[in-house]
């Protein structure tokens, strides 16, 4: 079982910022997430993130992802199903059967992708069922896929899938997946997208991998089998913290209770972003909490190893792997 200094659950702005800060402190860092970007991907234009007059959610996430990876953070697209404390370490298990250990854990998954809730979905997660078009679209070059979802944020998803796959079915419950006629026409312009209106998923079929998605027409009740290699589910997000019950304190909304240092009720577990009880659900606040959680995790790990750490200011110059060092910065640790 591979061991890391810190495992971060979630790859939204809070999780990736935490990964950046943890990796810069030279902690071995693994990010595990079912998707990349979380709810930030639903935002086409952000005008209130410091440093940018205007930037899309995707652009912002990609920039922070690149920074985190540059300093050594690893990212695994999988779903965390359980976290347990064992012999002074935390064991993290995922839906695909992976197991990892860490000295500290940062919970930063915000809200989780909404699932279809149909037979076969759970069994085929990671085996053709995906909740992240940005992450997995390149894996389906020249193959047939289906997108289950609607709304403006799915315009970029359908275009991305259209450009990789040979055929894309677009399943949605209403008459049109987009109200914007111009965008819908652009999405359909390549000729390999087929709309499946008034429909809902019924079952994912497949043995070891996805082979088809069965959908039902809500008007006629007719069942239709779409033979595909991949099922992309982009129906929004929900809070999923049930697996944390008994591990950390949750409030009545299911949010993780934290103190001002992003510490939870369980020593060694920290939380940041929308999964926490912080009332202001803003990208810049989530990013700040991610940095706070990472530095608190760093202090926790160091103290476990017998090194007393006070307040940490990450102002120092850290040499980027593969890049020539151009100067020195400042590192201050207040005791």
mmCIF file of C-alpha atoms in Angstrom:
data_model
loop_
_atom_site.group_PDB
_atom_site.id
_atom_site.type_symbol
_atom_site.label_atom_id
_atom_site.label_comp_id
_atom_site.label_asym_id
_atom_site.label_seq_id
_atom_site.Cartn_x
_atom_site.Cartn_y
_atom_site.Cartn_z
ATOM 1 C CA UNK A 1 0.000 0.000 0.000
ATOM 2 C CA UNK A 2 1.538 3.297 -1.102
ATOM 3 C CA UNK A 3 1.982 5.932 1.607
ATOM 4 C CA UNK A 4 1.919 9.712 1.252
ATOM 5 C CA UNK A 5 2.522 12.515 3.708
ATOM 6 C CA UNK A 6 -0.855 14.014 2.843
ATOM 7 C CA UNK A 7 -3.844 12.918 0.771
ATOM 8 C CA UNK A 8 -6.224 15.595 -0.480
ATOM 9 C CA UNK A 9 -9.765 14.532 -1.343
ATOM 10 C CA UNK A 10 -11.104 16.770 -4.092
ATOM 11 C CA UNK A 11 -9.661 18.617 -7.089
ATOM 12 C CA UNK A 12 -11.602 21.855 -7.039
ATOM 13 C CA UNK A 13 -10.012 25.204 -6.257
ATOM 14 C CA UNK A 14 -9.682 24.332 -2.541
ATOM 15 C CA UNK A 15 -8.148 20.909 -3.155
ATOM 16 C CA UNK A 16 -5.709 22.019 -5.847
ATOM 17 C CA UNK A 17 -4.598 25.035 -3.808
ATOM 18 C CA UNK A 18 -4.032 22.708 -0.857
ATOM 19 C CA UNK A 19 -2.005 20.440 -3.147
ATOM 20 C CA UNK A 20 0.101 23.382 -4.322
ATOM 21 C CA UNK A 21 0.890 24.490 -0.771
ATOM 22 C CA UNK A 22 1.511 20.976 0.543
ATOM 23 C CA UNK A 23 3.829 20.120 -2.341
ATOM 24 C CA UNK A 24 5.754 23.380 -1.885
ATOM 25 C CA UNK A 25 6.386 22.333 1.722
ATOM 26 C CA UNK A 26 7.932 19.176 0.253
ATOM 27 C CA UNK A 27 5.201 16.864 1.516
ATOM 28 C CA UNK A 28 4.503 13.892 -0.742
ATOM 29 C CA UNK A 29 1.023 14.792 -1.939
ATOM 30 C CA UNK A 30 -1.759 12.818 -3.620
ATOM 31 C CA UNK A 31 -5.018 14.378 -4.804
ATOM 32 C CA UNK A 32 -7.932 11.970 -5.301
ATOM 33 C CA UNK A 33 -11.059 13.234 -7.014
ATOM 34 C CA UNK A 34 -13.909 11.957 -9.157
ATOM 35 C CA UNK A 35 -13.591 15.048 -11.333
ATOM 36 C CA UNK A 36 -11.417 18.081 -11.971
ATOM 37 C CA UNK A 37 -12.635 21.527 -11.033
ATOM 38 C CA UNK A 38 -15.889 20.717 -9.289
ATOM 39 C CA UNK A 39 -18.517 23.441 -9.331
ATOM 40 C CA UNK A 40 -16.053 25.991 -10.678
ATOM 41 C CA UNK A 41 -16.475 24.387 -14.093
ATOM 42 C CA UNK A 42 -20.083 25.601 -14.094
ATOM 43 C CA UNK A 43 -18.805 29.186 -14.221
ATOM 44 C CA UNK A 44 -17.955 30.508 -17.668
ATOM 45 C CA UNK A 45 -16.663 33.833 -16.372
ATOM 46 C CA UNK A 46 -15.196 34.739 -12.982
ATOM 47 C CA UNK A 47 -14.657 38.456 -12.350
ATOM 48 C CA UNK A 48 -13.921 38.470 -8.614
ATOM 49 C CA UNK A 49 -10.847 36.255 -8.268
ATOM 50 C CA UNK A 50 -7.836 38.462 -7.387
ATOM 51 C CA UNK A 51 -5.322 38.828 -10.196
ATOM 52 C CA UNK A 52 -7.783 38.280 -13.036
ATOM 53 C CA UNK A 53 -10.221 40.819 -14.467
ATOM 54 C CA UNK A 54 -11.988 37.898 -16.111
ATOM 55 C CA UNK A 55 -11.210 34.188 -16.298
ATOM 56 C CA UNK A 56 -13.260 31.059 -16.871
ATOM 57 C CA UNK A 57 -13.556 28.423 -14.170
ATOM 58 C CA UNK A 58 -11.781 25.934 -16.414
ATOM 59 C CA UNK A 59 -8.851 28.285 -17.082
ATOM 60 C CA UNK A 60 -8.405 29.005 -13.392
ATOM 61 C CA UNK A 61 -8.501 25.342 -12.437
ATOM 62 C CA UNK A 62 -6.015 24.402 -15.158
ATOM 63 C CA UNK A 63 -3.574 27.053 -13.941
ATOM 64 C CA UNK A 64 -3.670 25.863 -10.327
ATOM 65 C CA UNK A 65 -3.515 22.213 -11.434
ATOM 66 C CA UNK A 66 -0.360 22.968 -13.427
ATOM 67 C CA UNK A 67 1.203 24.748 -10.451
ATOM 68 C CA UNK A 68 0.443 21.871 -8.083
ATOM 69 C CA UNK A 69 1.830 19.272 -10.491
ATOM 70 C CA UNK A 70 4.926 21.383 -11.109
ATOM 71 C CA UNK A 71 5.854 21.072 -7.432
ATOM 72 C CA UNK A 72 5.278 17.324 -7.398
ATOM 73 C CA UNK A 73 1.639 16.783 -6.452
ATOM 74 C CA UNK A 74 0.042 13.693 -8.005
ATOM 75 C CA UNK A 75 -3.590 13.546 -9.135
ATOM 76 C CA UNK A 76 -5.698 10.382 -9.323
ATOM 77 C CA UNK A 77 -9.202 10.450 -10.796
ATOM 78 C CA UNK A 78 -11.164 8.108 -8.561
ATOM 79 C CA UNK A 79 -13.844 8.341 -5.867
ATOM 80 C CA UNK A 80 -12.943 8.099 -2.189
ATOM 81 C CA UNK A 81 -15.369 5.757 -0.431
ATOM 82 C CA UNK A 82 -13.881 5.502 3.060
ATOM 83 C CA UNK A 83 -11.270 6.958 5.391
ATOM 84 C CA UNK A 84 -10.205 5.051 8.502
ATOM 85 C CA UNK A 85 -7.554 5.633 11.148
ATOM 86 C CA UNK A 86 -5.188 2.684 11.541
ATOM 87 C CA UNK A 87 -1.964 2.597 13.547
ATOM 88 C CA UNK A 88 -1.503 6.368 13.624
ATOM 89 C CA UNK A 89 -2.098 6.624 9.864
ATOM 90 C CA UNK A 90 -5.180 7.168 7.733
ATOM 91 C CA UNK A 91 -6.179 4.519 5.188
ATOM 92 C CA UNK A 92 -8.052 5.925 2.202
ATOM 93 C CA UNK A 93 -10.031 3.558 -0.025
ATOM 94 C CA UNK A 94 -11.526 4.309 -3.435
ATOM 95 C CA UNK A 95 -14.383 3.022 -5.572
ATOM 96 C CA UNK A 96 -12.007 1.295 -7.983
ATOM 97 C CA UNK A 97 -10.328 -0.688 -5.185
ATOM 98 C CA UNK A 98 -7.242 1.456 -4.637
ATOM 99 C CA UNK A 99 -5.911 1.862 -1.094
ATOM 100 C CA UNK A 100 -3.461 4.473 0.162
ATOM 101 C CA UNK A 101 -2.122 5.618 3.515
ATOM 102 C CA UNK A 102 -1.312 9.118 4.697
ATOM 103 C CA UNK A 103 -0.199 10.895 7.831
ATOM 104 C CA UNK A 104 -2.730 13.658 7.199
ATOM 105 C CA UNK A 105 -5.866 14.091 5.100
ATOM 106 C CA UNK A 106 -7.406 17.268 3.685
ATOM 107 C CA UNK A 107 -11.104 17.075 2.825
ATOM 108 C CA UNK A 108 -11.708 19.494 -0.049
ATOM 109 C CA UNK A 109 -14.192 17.767 -2.300
ATOM 110 C CA UNK A 110 -16.889 20.411 -2.024
ATOM 111 C CA UNK A 111 -19.939 18.905 -3.595
ATOM 112 C CA UNK A 112 -19.743 15.601 -5.463
ATOM 113 C CA UNK A 113 -20.999 14.872 -8.982
ATOM 114 C CA UNK A 114 -24.656 13.883 -9.010
ATOM 115 C CA UNK A 115 -25.118 10.256 -10.000
ATOM 116 C CA UNK A 116 -27.814 8.763 -12.225
ATOM 117 C CA UNK A 117 -28.782 6.210 -9.580
ATOM 118 C CA UNK A 118 -29.402 3.392 -12.049
ATOM 119 C CA UNK A 119 -28.342 -0.291 -12.118
ATOM 120 C CA UNK A 120 -24.825 -0.847 -13.419
ATOM 121 C CA UNK A 121 -23.615 2.673 -12.691
ATOM 122 C CA UNK A 122 -21.783 1.878 -9.474
ATOM 123 C CA UNK A 123 -20.256 -1.335 -10.821
ATOM 124 C CA UNK A 124 -18.883 0.383 -13.934
ATOM 125 C CA UNK A 125 -17.498 3.566 -12.395
ATOM 126 C CA UNK A 126 -14.066 4.093 -13.853
ATOM 127 C CA UNK A 127 -14.797 1.363 -16.371
ATOM 128 C CA UNK A 128 -16.610 3.547 -18.845
ATOM 129 C CA UNK A 129 -18.757 5.587 -16.471
ATOM 130 C CA UNK A 130 -17.186 9.006 -15.910
ATOM 131 C CA UNK A 131 -18.235 12.206 -14.172
ATOM 132 C CA UNK A 132 -15.585 14.396 -15.758
ATOM 133 C CA UNK A 133 -15.553 15.153 -19.477
ATOM 134 C CA UNK A 134 -12.448 17.315 -19.141
ATOM 135 C CA UNK A 135 -10.550 14.479 -17.467
ATOM 136 C CA UNK A 136 -11.580 11.529 -19.612
ATOM 137 C CA UNK A 137 -12.723 12.725 -23.054
ATOM 138 C CA UNK A 138 -9.288 12.047 -24.644
ATOM 139 C CA UNK A 139 -9.631 8.359 -23.681
ATOM 140 C CA UNK A 140 -12.530 7.976 -26.111
ATOM 141 C CA UNK A 141 -10.949 9.168 -29.321
ATOM 142 C CA UNK A 142 -12.792 7.543 -32.225
ATOM 143 C CA UNK A 143 -15.293 5.793 -29.932
ATOM 144 C CA UNK A 144 -19.013 6.146 -29.214
ATOM 145 C CA UNK A 145 -20.086 7.917 -26.028
ATOM 146 C CA UNK A 146 -23.177 9.368 -24.391
ATOM 147 C CA UNK A 147 -23.480 12.573 -22.379
ATOM 148 C CA UNK A 148 -26.199 12.667 -19.727
ATOM 149 C CA UNK A 149 -26.756 16.281 -18.734
ATOM 150 C CA UNK A 150 -28.151 19.628 -19.804
ATOM 151 C CA UNK A 151 -27.684 23.338 -19.265
ATOM 152 C CA UNK A 152 -25.183 25.918 -20.438
ATOM 153 C CA UNK A 153 -22.168 24.348 -18.699
ATOM 154 C CA UNK A 154 -22.633 21.258 -20.869
ATOM 155 C CA UNK A 155 -21.986 23.210 -24.060
ATOM 156 C CA UNK A 156 -18.231 22.938 -23.538
ATOM 157 C CA UNK A 157 -18.641 19.293 -22.554
ATOM 158 C CA UNK A 158 -20.503 18.336 -25.719
ATOM 159 C CA UNK A 159 -18.029 20.221 -27.927
ATOM 160 C CA UNK A 160 -15.095 18.499 -26.241
ATOM 161 C CA UNK A 161 -16.677 15.049 -26.626
ATOM 162 C CA UNK A 162 -17.703 15.807 -30.198
ATOM 163 C CA UNK A 163 -14.107 16.617 -31.104
ATOM 164 C CA UNK A 164 -12.791 13.323 -29.718
ATOM 165 C CA UNK A 165 -15.523 10.726 -30.208
ATOM 166 C CA UNK A 166 -16.849 9.333 -33.458
ATOM 167 C CA UNK A 167 -20.435 9.520 -32.178
ATOM 168 C CA UNK A 168 -22.009 11.345 -29.228
ATOM 169 C CA UNK A 169 -25.530 10.799 -27.917
ATOM 170 C CA UNK A 170 -26.830 13.680 -25.817
ATOM 171 C CA UNK A 171 -29.469 12.555 -23.317
ATOM 172 C CA UNK A 172 -31.621 15.137 -21.501
ATOM 173 C CA UNK A 173 -35.133 15.263 -19.967
ATOM 174 C CA UNK A 174 -36.585 18.225 -21.849
ATOM 175 C CA UNK A 175 -37.151 19.357 -25.410
ATOM 176 C CA UNK A 176 -33.731 20.989 -25.772
ATOM 177 C CA UNK A 177 -30.473 20.615 -23.825
ATOM 178 C CA UNK A 178 -29.645 24.300 -24.280
ATOM 179 C CA UNK A 179 -31.866 27.367 -24.491
ATOM 180 C CA UNK A 180 -29.220 29.237 -26.479
ATOM 181 C CA UNK A 181 -30.048 28.322 -30.091
ATOM 182 C CA UNK A 182 -26.746 29.600 -31.489
ATOM 183 C CA UNK A 183 -24.685 27.480 -29.102
ATOM 184 C CA UNK A 184 -26.846 24.429 -29.778
ATOM 185 C CA UNK A 185 -26.333 24.823 -33.523
ATOM 186 C CA UNK A 186 -22.578 25.125 -32.997
ATOM 187 C CA UNK A 187 -22.566 21.994 -30.831
ATOM 188 C CA UNK A 188 -24.353 20.087 -33.602
ATOM 189 C CA UNK A 189 -22.269 21.502 -36.465
ATOM 190 C CA UNK A 190 -19.826 18.614 -36.792
ATOM 191 C CA UNK A 191 -22.585 16.128 -37.566
ATOM 192 C CA UNK A 192 -21.659 13.450 -35.022
ATOM 193 C CA UNK A 193 -23.963 14.547 -32.167
ATOM 194 C CA UNK A 194 -27.408 12.964 -31.850
ATOM 195 C CA UNK A 195 -29.962 14.513 -29.500
ATOM 196 C CA UNK A 196 -32.028 12.160 -27.328
ATOM 197 C CA UNK A 197 -34.744 14.460 -25.871
ATOM 198 C CA UNK A 198 -37.384 13.776 -23.205
ATOM 199 C CA UNK A 199 -35.246 10.891 -21.978
ATOM 200 C CA UNK A 200 -33.816 9.572 -18.719
ATOM 201 C CA UNK A 201 -31.186 6.879 -18.042
ATOM 202 C CA UNK A 202 -32.503 3.497 -16.896
ATOM 203 C CA UNK A 203 -29.511 1.133 -16.825
ATOM 204 C CA UNK A 204 -25.825 0.946 -17.668
ATOM 205 C CA UNK A 205 -24.976 -2.341 -19.356
ATOM 206 C CA UNK A 206 -21.614 -4.035 -19.577
ATOM 207 C CA UNK A 207 -19.540 -6.892 -18.244
ATOM 208 C CA UNK A 208 -16.068 -5.606 -17.409
ATOM 209 C CA UNK A 209 -16.615 -2.291 -19.217
ATOM 210 C CA UNK A 210 -19.512 -0.167 -20.413
ATOM 211 C CA UNK A 211 -21.240 -1.541 -23.479
ATOM 212 C CA UNK A 212 -24.515 0.388 -23.544
ATOM 213 C CA UNK A 213 -26.827 2.837 -21.797
ATOM 214 C CA UNK A 214 -30.547 2.115 -21.746
ATOM 215 C CA UNK A 215 -32.765 5.222 -21.720
ATOM 216 C CA UNK A 216 -36.521 5.687 -21.381
ATOM 217 C CA UNK A 217 -38.577 8.234 -23.286
ATOM 218 C CA UNK A 218 -40.560 10.083 -20.600
ATOM 219 C CA UNK A 219 -43.450 10.765 -22.982
ATOM 220 C CA UNK A 220 -43.932 7.351 -24.575
ATOM 221 C CA UNK A 221 -42.248 5.047 -22.066
ATOM 222 C CA UNK A 222 -40.266 3.496 -24.924
ATOM 223 C CA UNK A 223 -36.869 2.023 -24.017
ATOM 224 C CA UNK A 224 -33.876 2.627 -26.257
ATOM 225 C CA UNK A 225 -30.440 1.011 -26.011
ATOM 226 C CA UNK A 226 -27.507 3.220 -26.940
ATOM 227 C CA UNK A 227 -24.456 1.100 -27.691
ATOM 228 C CA UNK A 228 -21.515 3.120 -26.418
ATOM 229 C CA UNK A 229 -18.033 2.751 -24.959
ATOM 230 C CA UNK A 230 -18.403 5.527 -22.417
ATOM 231 C CA UNK A 231 -21.118 7.186 -20.334
ATOM 232 C CA UNK A 232 -20.408 10.751 -19.192
ATOM 233 C CA UNK A 233 -22.628 12.006 -16.371
ATOM 234 C CA UNK A 234 -22.718 15.801 -15.995
ATOM 235 C CA UNK A 235 -25.913 16.521 -14.037
ATOM 236 C CA UNK A 236 -24.568 18.892 -11.407
ATOM 237 C CA UNK A 237 -23.363 18.354 -7.845
ATOM 238 C CA UNK A 238 -24.627 17.248 -4.420
ATOM 239 C CA UNK A 239 -23.134 17.154 -0.918
ATOM 240 C CA UNK A 240 -21.940 13.628 -0.066
ATOM 241 C CA UNK A 241 -20.408 13.377 3.386
ATOM 242 C CA UNK A 242 -22.188 10.290 4.740
ATOM 243 C CA UNK A 243 -18.943 8.296 4.639
ATOM 244 C CA UNK A 244 -17.454 10.782 7.116
ATOM 245 C CA UNK A 245 -20.036 10.154 9.853
ATOM 246 C CA UNK A 246 -18.324 8.957 13.013
ATOM 247 C CA UNK A 247 -14.953 10.150 11.725
ATOM 248 C CA UNK A 248 -15.315 13.936 11.929
ATOM 249 C CA UNK A 249 -17.983 16.245 13.309
ATOM 250 C CA UNK A 250 -20.646 17.298 10.795
ATOM 251 C CA UNK A 251 -23.278 20.007 11.195
ATOM 252 C CA UNK A 252 -26.989 19.589 10.472
ATOM 253 C CA UNK A 253 -26.375 20.284 6.767
ATOM 254 C CA UNK A 254 -23.765 17.537 6.520
ATOM 255 C CA UNK A 255 -20.927 20.062 6.273
ATOM 256 C CA UNK A 256 -17.622 19.433 8.053
ATOM 257 C CA UNK A 257 -17.093 21.502 11.200
ATOM 258 C CA UNK A 258 -13.660 23.205 11.310
ATOM 259 C CA UNK A 259 -11.804 25.714 13.460
ATOM 260 C CA UNK A 260 -9.953 28.801 12.214
ATOM 261 C CA UNK A 261 -6.963 26.626 11.233
ATOM 262 C CA UNK A 262 -9.171 24.333 9.118
ATOM 263 C CA UNK A 263 -8.781 21.523 11.665
ATOM 264 C CA UNK A 264 -11.653 19.073 12.082
ATOM 265 C CA UNK A 265 -12.637 17.241 15.257
ATOM 266 C CA UNK A 266 -10.250 14.420 14.271
ATOM 267 C CA UNK A 267 -6.539 15.283 14.683
ATOM 268 C CA UNK A 268 -4.783 14.859 11.356
ATOM 269 C CA UNK A 269 -7.864 15.534 9.234
ATOM 270 C CA UNK A 270 -8.439 19.017 7.845
ATOM 271 C CA UNK A 271 -11.166 20.490 5.641
ATOM 272 C CA UNK A 272 -11.418 23.370 3.186
ATOM 273 C CA UNK A 273 -13.866 24.878 0.743
ATOM 274 C CA UNK A 274 -17.531 24.116 0.237
ATOM 275 C CA UNK A 275 -17.406 20.829 2.160
ATOM 276 C CA UNK A 276 -16.742 22.876 5.304
ATOM 277 C CA UNK A 277 -19.245 24.897 7.312
ATOM 278 C CA UNK A 278 -17.837 28.200 6.019
ATOM 279 C CA UNK A 279 -20.993 30.091 4.944
ATOM 280 C CA UNK A 280 -19.461 32.097 2.105
ATOM 281 C CA UNK A 281 -19.128 29.692 -0.817
ATOM 282 C CA UNK A 282 -16.712 31.704 -2.943
ATOM 283 C CA UNK A 283 -13.763 30.515 -5.033
ATOM 284 C CA UNK A 284 -11.267 32.886 -3.439
ATOM 285 C CA UNK A 285 -12.341 31.833 0.069
ATOM 286 C CA UNK A 286 -12.117 28.152 -0.874
ATOM 287 C CA UNK A 287 -8.607 28.726 -2.240
ATOM 288 C CA UNK A 288 -7.558 30.505 0.954
ATOM 289 C CA UNK A 289 -8.948 27.694 3.074
ATOM 290 C CA UNK A 290 -7.071 25.187 0.909
ATOM 291 C CA UNK A 291 -3.802 26.983 1.651
ATOM 292 C CA UNK A 292 -4.650 27.146 5.363
ATOM 293 C CA UNK A 293 -5.543 23.443 5.516
ATOM 294 C CA UNK A 294 -2.320 22.452 3.751
ATOM 295 C CA UNK A 295 -0.112 24.499 6.066
ATOM 296 C CA UNK A 296 -1.968 23.141 9.102
ATOM 297 C CA UNK A 297 -1.454 19.621 7.751
ATOM 298 C CA UNK A 298 2.247 20.387 7.287
ATOM 299 C CA UNK A 299 2.533 21.540 10.914
ATOM 300 C CA UNK A 300 0.700 18.401 12.077
ATOM 301 C CA UNK A 301 2.980 16.057 10.113
ATOM 302 C CA UNK A 302 6.136 17.824 11.287
ATOM 303 C CA UNK A 303 5.043 17.728 14.932
ATOM 304 C CA UNK A 304 4.278 14.010 14.613
ATOM 305 C CA UNK A 305 7.878 13.605 13.546
ATOM 306 C CA UNK A 306 9.130 15.503 16.575
ATOM 307 C CA UNK A 307 9.716 18.852 14.915
ATOM 308 C CA UNK A 308 7.921 21.764 16.532
ATOM 309 C CA UNK A 309 6.437 24.074 13.923
ATOM 310 C CA UNK A 310 4.882 27.443 14.621
ATOM 311 C CA UNK A 311 3.090 29.750 12.227
ATOM 312 C CA UNK A 312 4.227 29.158 8.651
ATOM 313 C CA UNK A 313 4.497 31.823 5.946
ATOM 314 C CA UNK A 314 5.087 30.349 2.497
ATOM 315 C CA UNK A 315 7.001 33.256 1.020
ATOM 316 C CA UNK A 316 10.099 31.338 0.075
ATOM 317 C CA UNK A 317 11.423 30.644 -3.380
ATOM 318 C CA UNK A 318 11.047 26.974 -4.199
ATOM 319 C CA UNK A 319 13.060 25.736 -7.135
ATOM 320 C CA UNK A 320 10.779 24.331 -9.811
ATOM 321 C CA UNK A 321 11.916 20.874 -10.948
ATOM 322 C CA UNK A 322 13.693 21.160 -14.284
ATOM 323 C CA UNK A 323 13.873 24.960 -14.149
ATOM 324 C CA UNK A 324 17.069 26.866 -13.483
ATOM 325 C CA UNK A 325 17.043 28.660 -10.143
ATOM 326 C CA UNK A 326 17.054 32.422 -10.709
ATOM 327 C CA UNK A 327 17.116 33.800 -7.191
ATOM 328 C CA UNK A 328 16.329 33.334 -3.553
ATOM 329 C CA UNK A 329 13.200 34.263 -1.700
ATOM 330 C CA UNK A 330 12.205 34.449 1.924
ATOM 331 C CA UNK A 331 10.989 31.740 4.256
ATOM 332 C CA UNK A 332 9.704 32.700 7.676
ATOM 333 C CA UNK A 333 8.550 30.337 10.384
ATOM 334 C CA UNK A 334 7.345 32.168 13.478
ATOM 335 C CA UNK A 335 7.665 30.382 16.784
#
